[in-house]
Amino acid sequence: MTLEVVAFWAFAIVLVGAGLAVVLGKNLFHAVLWLALALVATAGVYLTLDAEFIAAVQVLLYAGGVVTVVVFAIVVTERLVGEKLSQTNRHITAGATVAVALLALLLRAIAQAQVTAAPPAPAGDLTRRLGTLLLTRYVLPFELLAVLLLVGLLGASYFARPEE
Amino acid sequence: MGLQAYLTLAAVVFCLGLFGTVTRRNTVGILLGIELMLNAVNINLVAFSRFRGDDSGMVLTLFAICITVAEVALGLAIVILLFRSRRTVSADHIDWLKG
């Protein structure tokens, strides 16, 4: 086995294990920390796909930003309510049935699909190519995204403003 | 690794996120399930982009990650807002539309 295969399986096992802990754990705060591990493992999966820039964005924005915001929200809300951090699941049988059925459907489609066996050789600097694409072909969505982030920032701060 | 290995991994993670989304009672827990599902879709995008030699998929992944960050910020702001009016985060108790 090559290093790439070992790395893929290691990251995949960590990702699935952490994902199970996210959806099944009793402690909400622990679930968020497991989600952070899952997101970092996803960044590792991106590395096995030679997408180092995406992996860096994943760690910075997701594992850094999202997890910080979620932890902040848990701290604020639990202090307001003063309950324990425990949480429970309901309708486990129905939820598991839906999830397993969808998984079977997806796996069947993947097994039947005609896919290319091996990726083409990496063609130079991915970060440079992504930067060029972002500022040429995708410059309009890029600027719209900046507006969206501004609107999201203003909206979130408006919702969470102090009570009058 | 072949493309099918990545697609299978993404399918498993997506179904885990779906399970969490439909079974969690806590609204923050539901958001975590949605995060897992979005993450799985991003794996698919990057894998297809790499195996097809087309960088557009990776650009789309960047957009998806940024939009997810905005979505989480707004979702949690709504959760905090719900707390102020209902003093609960349990989705079972947020049933104003029930007839």
Short mmCIF file of C-alpha atoms in Angstrom, two decimals:
data_model
loop_
_atom_site.label_atom_id
_atom_site.label_comp_id
_atom_site.label_asym_id
_atom_site.label_seq_id
_atom_site.Cartn_x
_atom_site.Cartn_y
_atom_site.Cartn_z
CA MET A 1 0.00 0.00 0.00
CA THR A 2 1.26 3.43 -0.83
CA LEU A 3 1.30 6.33 1.59
CA GLU A 4 -1.67 7.91 -0.17
CA VAL A 5 -3.87 4.85 0.38
CA VAL A 6 -2.89 4.61 4.05
CA ALA A 7 -3.58 8.31 4.54
CA PHE A 8 -6.98 8.05 2.84
CA TRP A 9 -8.09 5.14 5.02
CA ALA A 10 -6.79 6.80 8.19
CA PHE A 11 -8.64 10.05 7.46
CA ALA A 12 -11.75 8.17 6.34
CA ILE A 13 -11.90 6.13 9.56
CA VAL A 14 -11.39 9.25 11.70
CA LEU A 15 -14.03 11.12 9.68
CA VAL A 16 -16.69 8.41 9.97
CA GLY A 17 -15.92 7.77 13.65
CA ALA A 18 -16.10 11.45 14.51
CA GLY A 19 -19.31 11.77 12.45
CA LEU A 20 -20.89 8.95 14.46
CA ALA A 21 -19.89 10.71 17.67
CA VAL A 22 -21.41 13.98 16.39
CA VAL A 23 -24.84 12.45 15.74
CA LEU A 24 -24.96 9.98 18.65
CA GLY A 25 -23.17 11.72 21.54
CA LYS A 26 -25.15 12.80 24.57
CA ASN A 27 -23.11 15.91 25.38
CA LEU A 28 -23.71 18.75 22.94
CA PHE A 29 -20.38 20.40 23.66
CA HIS A 30 -18.52 17.14 23.00
CA ALA A 31 -20.49 16.77 19.76
CA VAL A 32 -19.15 20.13 18.59
CA LEU A 33 -15.58 19.05 19.40
CA TRP A 34 -16.13 15.80 17.48
CA LEU A 35 -17.41 17.89 14.57
CA ALA A 36 -14.16 19.88 14.68
CA LEU A 37 -12.23 16.59 14.44
CA ALA A 38 -14.43 15.48 11.52
CA LEU A 39 -13.79 18.77 9.70
CA VAL A 40 -10.02 18.46 10.19
CA ALA A 41 -10.17 14.87 8.92
CA THR A 42 -12.03 16.18 5.86
CA ALA A 43 -9.16 18.61 5.30
CA GLY A 44 -6.88 15.55 5.35
CA VAL A 45 -9.06 13.88 2.71
CA TYR A 46 -8.65 17.02 0.57
CA LEU A 47 -4.88 16.69 0.98
CA THR A 48 -5.01 13.15 -0.43
CA LEU A 49 -6.77 14.72 -3.45
CA ASP A 50 -3.86 17.20 -3.92
CA ALA A 51 -6.15 20.10 -2.98
CA GLU A 52 -3.94 21.77 -0.40
CA PHE A 53 -5.55 25.20 -0.74
CA ILE A 54 -9.04 23.78 -0.11
CA ALA A 55 -7.65 21.92 2.91
CA ALA A 56 -6.23 25.17 4.33
CA VAL A 57 -9.54 26.99 3.78
CA GLN A 58 -11.37 24.08 5.40
CA VAL A 59 -9.25 24.23 8.55
CA LEU A 60 -9.29 28.03 8.81
CA LEU A 61 -12.97 28.69 8.04
CA TYR A 62 -14.73 25.52 9.17
CA ALA A 63 -12.68 24.09 12.00
CA GLY A 64 -11.70 27.59 13.13
CA GLY A 65 -14.71 29.77 12.41
CA VAL A 66 -17.75 27.52 12.52
CA VAL A 67 -16.71 25.59 15.62
CA THR A 68 -15.90 28.83 17.47
CA VAL A 69 -19.31 30.29 16.60
CA VAL A 70 -21.15 27.10 17.63
CA VAL A 71 -19.28 26.92 20.95
CA PHE A 72 -20.12 30.57 21.55
CA ALA A 73 -23.81 29.94 20.87
CA ILE A 74 -23.88 26.93 23.20
CA VAL A 75 -22.25 28.92 26.00
CA VAL A 76 -24.71 31.82 25.57
CA THR A 77 -27.85 29.70 25.31
CA GLU A 78 -27.00 27.24 28.07
CA ARG A 79 -26.28 30.12 30.41
CA LEU A 80 -29.67 31.59 29.60
CA VAL A 81 -31.47 28.36 30.24
CA GLY A 82 -29.24 26.85 32.89
CA GLU A 83 -29.92 23.30 31.79
CA LYS A 84 -27.43 20.52 31.38
CA LEU A 85 -25.63 20.12 28.06
CA SER A 86 -27.15 16.71 27.51
CA GLN A 87 -29.32 16.09 24.49
CA THR A 88 -31.25 13.11 23.27
CA ASN A 89 -32.34 11.69 19.95
CA ARG A 90 -35.91 10.81 19.02
CA HIS A 91 -37.43 8.65 16.30
CA ILE A 92 -34.13 6.77 16.07
CA THR A 93 -35.66 3.83 14.19
CA ALA A 94 -37.31 6.03 11.57
CA GLY A 95 -34.21 8.21 11.19
CA ALA A 96 -31.93 5.19 10.85
CA THR A 97 -34.28 3.65 8.28
CA VAL A 98 -34.25 6.79 6.14
CA ALA A 99 -30.47 7.19 6.41
CA VAL A 100 -29.68 3.52 5.66
CA ALA A 101 -32.13 3.46 2.73
CA LEU A 102 -30.53 6.55 1.21
CA LEU A 103 -27.07 5.08 1.81
CA ALA A 104 -28.04 1.85 0.04
CA LEU A 105 -29.43 3.85 -2.89
CA LEU A 106 -26.28 5.97 -3.15
CA LEU A 107 -23.91 3.00 -2.86
CA ARG A 108 -25.85 1.15 -5.56
CA ALA A 109 -25.60 4.16 -7.87
CA ILE A 110 -21.88 4.56 -7.12
CA ALA A 111 -21.21 0.87 -7.81
CA GLN A 112 -22.97 1.06 -11.18
CA ALA A 113 -21.45 4.36 -12.27
CA GLN A 114 -18.85 4.48 -15.02
CA VAL A 115 -16.01 6.50 -13.50
CA THR A 116 -12.47 7.21 -14.48
CA ALA A 117 -10.05 4.92 -12.69
CA ALA A 118 -7.13 7.25 -12.06
CA PRO A 119 -6.90 11.04 -11.78
CA PRO A 120 -4.80 12.96 -14.29
CA ALA A 121 -1.36 14.00 -13.14
CA PRO A 122 -1.33 17.17 -11.00
CA ALA A 123 -0.87 20.11 -13.35
CA GLY A 124 1.26 22.63 -11.51
CA ASP A 125 0.30 25.09 -8.80
CA LEU A 126 -3.36 24.61 -7.78
CA THR A 127 -3.48 27.79 -5.67
CA ARG A 128 -2.35 29.90 -8.61
CA ARG A 129 -4.97 28.34 -10.90
CA LEU A 130 -7.74 28.83 -8.33
CA GLY A 131 -6.76 32.46 -7.85
CA THR A 132 -6.79 33.05 -11.60
CA LEU A 133 -10.20 31.40 -11.95
CA LEU A 134 -11.66 33.38 -9.04
CA LEU A 135 -10.61 36.71 -10.54
CA THR A 136 -11.45 35.97 -14.17
CA ARG A 137 -14.18 33.44 -14.93
CA TYR A 138 -15.84 33.47 -11.48
CA VAL A 139 -15.32 37.11 -10.55
CA LEU A 140 -19.06 37.91 -10.44
CA PRO A 141 -19.97 35.08 -8.00
CA PHE A 142 -16.86 36.01 -6.02
CA GLU A 143 -18.06 39.59 -5.56
CA LEU A 144 -21.63 38.44 -4.85
CA LEU A 145 -20.19 36.19 -2.15
CA ALA A 146 -18.56 39.23 -0.54
CA VAL A 147 -21.97 40.95 -0.50
CA LEU A 148 -23.58 37.80 0.94
CA LEU A 149 -21.03 37.67 3.76
CA LEU A 150 -21.69 41.33 4.55
CA VAL A 151 -25.45 40.73 4.60
CA GLY A 152 -24.97 37.65 6.79
CA LEU A 153 -22.78 39.60 9.19
CA LEU A 154 -25.28 42.45 9.47
CA GLY A 155 -28.25 40.07 9.76
CA ALA A 156 -26.63 37.95 12.47
CA SER A 157 -25.65 40.99 14.53
CA TYR A 158 -29.16 42.42 14.10
CA PHE A 159 -30.80 39.18 15.27
CA ALA A 160 -28.47 38.77 18.24
CA ARG A 161 -28.58 42.42 19.34
CA PRO A 162 -29.12 43.13 23.04
CA GLU A 163 -32.70 43.24 24.20
CA GLU A 164 -34.13 46.71 24.64
CA MET B 1 -7.52 5.72 -4.31
CA GLY B 2 -10.22 5.53 -6.94
CA LEU B 3 -13.05 8.00 -7.33
CA GLN B 4 -15.55 5.46 -5.99
CA ALA B 5 -13.77 5.32 -2.63
CA TYR B 6 -14.24 9.07 -2.19
CA LEU B 7 -17.86 8.91 -3.34
CA THR B 8 -18.57 6.08 -0.89
CA LEU B 9 -16.96 7.99 1.98
CA ALA B 10 -19.02 11.08 1.12
CA ALA B 11 -22.22 9.00 0.94
CA VAL B 12 -21.56 7.52 4.40
CA VAL B 13 -20.86 10.94 5.94
CA PHE B 14 -23.94 12.43 4.23
CA CYS B 15 -26.18 9.72 5.65
CA LEU B 16 -24.67 10.22 9.13
CA GLY B 17 -25.50 13.92 8.86
CA LEU B 18 -29.02 13.11 7.64
CA PHE B 19 -29.55 10.78 10.59
CA GLY B 20 -28.37 13.48 13.00
CA THR B 21 -30.55 16.11 11.38
CA VAL B 22 -33.77 14.11 11.62
CA THR B 23 -33.21 12.61 15.08
CA ARG B 24 -31.66 15.42 17.14
CA ARG B 25 -33.94 17.32 19.48
CA ASN B 26 -31.57 20.22 20.12
CA THR B 27 -31.58 22.82 17.34
CA VAL B 28 -27.81 23.28 17.63
CA GLY B 29 -27.46 19.50 17.21
CA ILE B 30 -29.59 19.70 14.04
CA LEU B 31 -27.24 22.39 12.71
CA LEU B 32 -24.28 20.08 13.36
CA GLY B 33 -25.96 17.38 11.26
CA ILE B 34 -26.45 19.87 8.42
CA GLU B 35 -22.75 20.75 8.68
CA LEU B 36 -21.83 17.08 8.21
CA MET B 37 -24.04 16.83 5.12
CA LEU B 38 -22.54 19.97 3.55
CA ASN B 39 -19.10 18.60 4.30
CA ALA B 40 -19.89 15.35 2.48
CA VAL B 41 -21.05 17.27 -0.59
CA ASN B 42 -17.79 19.25 -0.58
CA ILE B 43 -15.81 15.98 -0.58
CA ASN B 44 -17.75 14.92 -3.68
CA LEU B 45 -17.07 18.26 -5.40
CA VAL B 46 -13.33 18.15 -4.74
CA ALA B 47 -13.07 14.47 -5.74
CA PHE B 48 -14.90 14.98 -9.05
CA SER B 49 -12.87 18.12 -9.71
CA ARG B 50 -9.60 16.27 -9.15
CA PHE B 51 -10.51 13.20 -11.18
CA ARG B 52 -11.85 15.21 -14.11
CA GLY B 53 -8.92 17.64 -14.09
CA ASP B 54 -11.35 20.60 -13.95
CA ASP B 55 -10.64 23.26 -11.32
CA SER B 56 -14.16 24.73 -11.41
CA GLY B 57 -15.35 22.18 -8.84
CA MET B 58 -12.79 23.40 -6.35
CA VAL B 59 -13.88 27.01 -6.87
CA LEU B 60 -17.45 25.88 -6.18
CA THR B 61 -16.20 24.19 -3.00
CA LEU B 62 -14.69 27.48 -1.85
CA PHE B 63 -18.04 29.20 -2.47
CA ALA B 64 -19.88 26.43 -0.61
CA ILE B 65 -17.58 26.72 2.41
CA CYS B 66 -18.04 30.51 2.60
CA ILE B 67 -21.84 30.25 2.23
CA THR B 68 -21.88 27.59 4.96
CA VAL B 69 -20.11 29.97 7.33
CA ALA B 70 -22.78 32.63 6.69
CA GLU B 71 -25.50 30.00 7.12
CA VAL B 72 -24.13 28.86 10.48
CA ALA B 73 -23.82 32.43 11.75
CA LEU B 74 -27.43 33.23 10.80
CA GLY B 75 -28.73 29.86 12.05
CA LEU B 76 -27.15 30.37 15.44
CA ALA B 77 -28.44 33.94 15.59
CA ILE B 78 -31.94 32.52 15.04
CA VAL B 79 -31.29 29.93 17.78
CA ILE B 80 -30.29 32.70 20.20
CA LEU B 81 -33.39 34.67 19.17
CA LEU B 82 -35.58 31.61 19.81
CA PHE B 83 -34.09 31.33 23.29
CA ARG B 84 -35.03 34.85 24.15
CA SER B 85 -38.68 34.27 23.29
CA ARG B 86 -39.14 30.60 24.29
CA ARG B 87 -36.29 29.84 26.74
CA THR B 88 -35.63 26.52 25.02
CA VAL B 89 -33.50 25.09 22.21
CA SER B 90 -35.50 21.92 21.78
CA ALA B 91 -37.02 21.66 18.31
CA ASP B 92 -39.98 19.77 19.85
CA HIS B 93 -41.05 22.91 21.70
CA ILE B 94 -40.85 25.19 18.66
CA ASP B 95 -44.24 24.28 17.25
CA TRP B 96 -46.09 27.55 16.77
CA LEU B 97 -47.32 26.46 13.36
CA LYS B 98 -49.00 23.36 14.75
CA GLY B 99 -52.77 23.73 14.31
#
